[in-house]
C-alpha angles and dihedrals in degrees: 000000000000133000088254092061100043111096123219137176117198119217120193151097129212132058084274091074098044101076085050092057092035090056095047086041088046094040097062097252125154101257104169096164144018126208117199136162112271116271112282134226128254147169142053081314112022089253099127126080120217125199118215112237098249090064090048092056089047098055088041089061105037096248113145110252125209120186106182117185090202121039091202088049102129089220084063104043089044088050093042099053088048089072103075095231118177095179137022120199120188133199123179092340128124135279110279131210123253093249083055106051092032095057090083119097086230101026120246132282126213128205111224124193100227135059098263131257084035124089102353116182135061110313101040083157094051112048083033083068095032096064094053081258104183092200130008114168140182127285133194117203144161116268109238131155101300134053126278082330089111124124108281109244095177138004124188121172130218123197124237121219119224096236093041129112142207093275092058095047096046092052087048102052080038097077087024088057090055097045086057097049091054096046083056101047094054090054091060082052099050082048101048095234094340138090133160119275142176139206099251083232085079095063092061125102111230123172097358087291125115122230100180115122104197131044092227093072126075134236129247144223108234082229106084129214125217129212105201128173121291117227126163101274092055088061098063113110129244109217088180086090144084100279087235079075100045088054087056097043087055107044090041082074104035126156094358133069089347132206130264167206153190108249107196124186136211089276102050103258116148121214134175113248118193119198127201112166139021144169116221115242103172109002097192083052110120122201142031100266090167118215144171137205086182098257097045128059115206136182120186115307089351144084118220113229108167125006134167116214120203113289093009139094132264106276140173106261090246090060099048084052097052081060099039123065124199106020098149082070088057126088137194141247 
């Protein structure tokens, strides 16, 4: 078998999965169709549809395009087994359904963001970063019933700089990503439908013995680590804290969606303040104590670098304090 016979169909959504999808296009495999979410809404009134760009990348480059709102809808399945597919490969996509990632000749295999079993669930980068995380990686595994639990086909690791951010990050596991789908893929290839695989249980540490069978995977804590969902009250930050956390904390969700805070002043007004970047000062410091030389903004064992207030831009902290008097008499949240 050769890489133009065998049939894939790509599954995914954000910018992530794209490089995945470009370097399998560009790389002459067989993609003969692409699943996305449905177009989204945007605008004043939610009368504009947005493709994801995923979706984009497919139509600019002729590849069918399903984007079904239900996984188990008949239409789709009907549509989806037509294609032929032997293989389904998925990136920053949904939980499917079994009769979904069992319909492939050879099952279907996601890219995860994290070193599994590290970090499983929707925000792998994130959390990776927020937890002061020194290396986090890419893993390709087999879909089952539950989610990112499947047998671990490739790891590959990736270091994190003390002073990166998500962005960084992101951009990085993106093009490793789709190194390691390809290298697995070709795998798949070399075994005519079968490559080597292992229960994630067997990457974890337990009793200061290692159970791990092949030097390509890496080993694990026994403590594991979990990746949920982000939403806006999981961005505030927690002043009540050594301040080495709280740079974490910020730079883990910088530039998007960005942490914050409640910035009140002495008369009591509330505003939103976004932060995006900090040096540490004192990193065992707890608590906000916000002060000000003039030219530098700091708050407890940080020093502010770029904030956003409510309404502004995103600014460096000298400039929000050449506009803004009196900010030692303000306090945060």
């Amino acid at each position: 078998m050769n890489k133009e016979d065998l049939r894939i169909v790509f599954m995914g959504t954000p910018e992530f999965a794209v490089g995945t999808l470009q370097r399998l296009v560009e790389g002459g495999y067989n993609v003969v169709g692409v699943v996305t979410q449905p177009d989204k809404p945007v605008g004043r009134h939610g009368s504009v549809l947005q493709p994801s760009e995923v979706k984009k990348y497919a139509l600019e480059h002729g590849l069918p395009v399903l984007q079904p709102e239900k996984m188990k809808d008949p239409e789709f399945l009907a549509q989806l087994r037509a294609m032929n597919a032997n293989l389904q490969v998925v990136v920053a996509f949904r939980m499917l359904p079994e009769m979904v990632w069992d319909m492939p000749q050879y099952g279907t295999f996601n890219v995860h963001a994290a070193l599994l079993p590290q970090y499983r669930g929707a925000a792998p980068i994130n959390w990776a970063v927020i937890n002061g995380e020194k290396q986090t990686g890419v893993t390709t595994f087999f879909l089952d019933h539950d989610i990112d639990t499947g047998r671990i086909i490739m790891q590959r690791t990736f270091d994190i700089p003390d002073d990166a951010d998500v962005e960084y990050v992101y951009d990085g596991l993106m093009h490793l990503g789709a190194d390691v789908a390809v290298e697995t893929i070709d795998r798949i290839i070399e075994g005519n439908g079968h490559v080597e695989s292992i229960p994630q249980e067997q990457l974890i540490v337990q009793s200061s013995k290692l159970k791990v069978q092949s030097s390509k995977f890496k080993a694990q804590s026994p403590e594991l680590h979990h990746a949920p969902k982000i939403f806006k009250e999981t961005c505030r930050i927690n002043w009540q804290q050594p301040a080495k956390c709280i740079y974490d904390f910020i730079r883990g969700l910088s530039p998007y969606p960005g942490a914050w805070t409640i910035l009140v002043t002495p008369d009591g007004k509330e505003s939103v303040l976004k932060i995006y970047k900090t040096r540490k000062t004192d990193e065992s410091q707890i608590g906000c104590n916000l002060s000000s030389d003039g030219k530098h903004l700091y708050a407890g064992g940080l020093e502010l670098l770029e904030i956003q207030l409510t309404g502004k831009k995103r600014m460096s902290a000298r400039d929000f304090l050449n506009g803004f008097r009196g900010i030692e008499e303000c306090k945060l949240l």
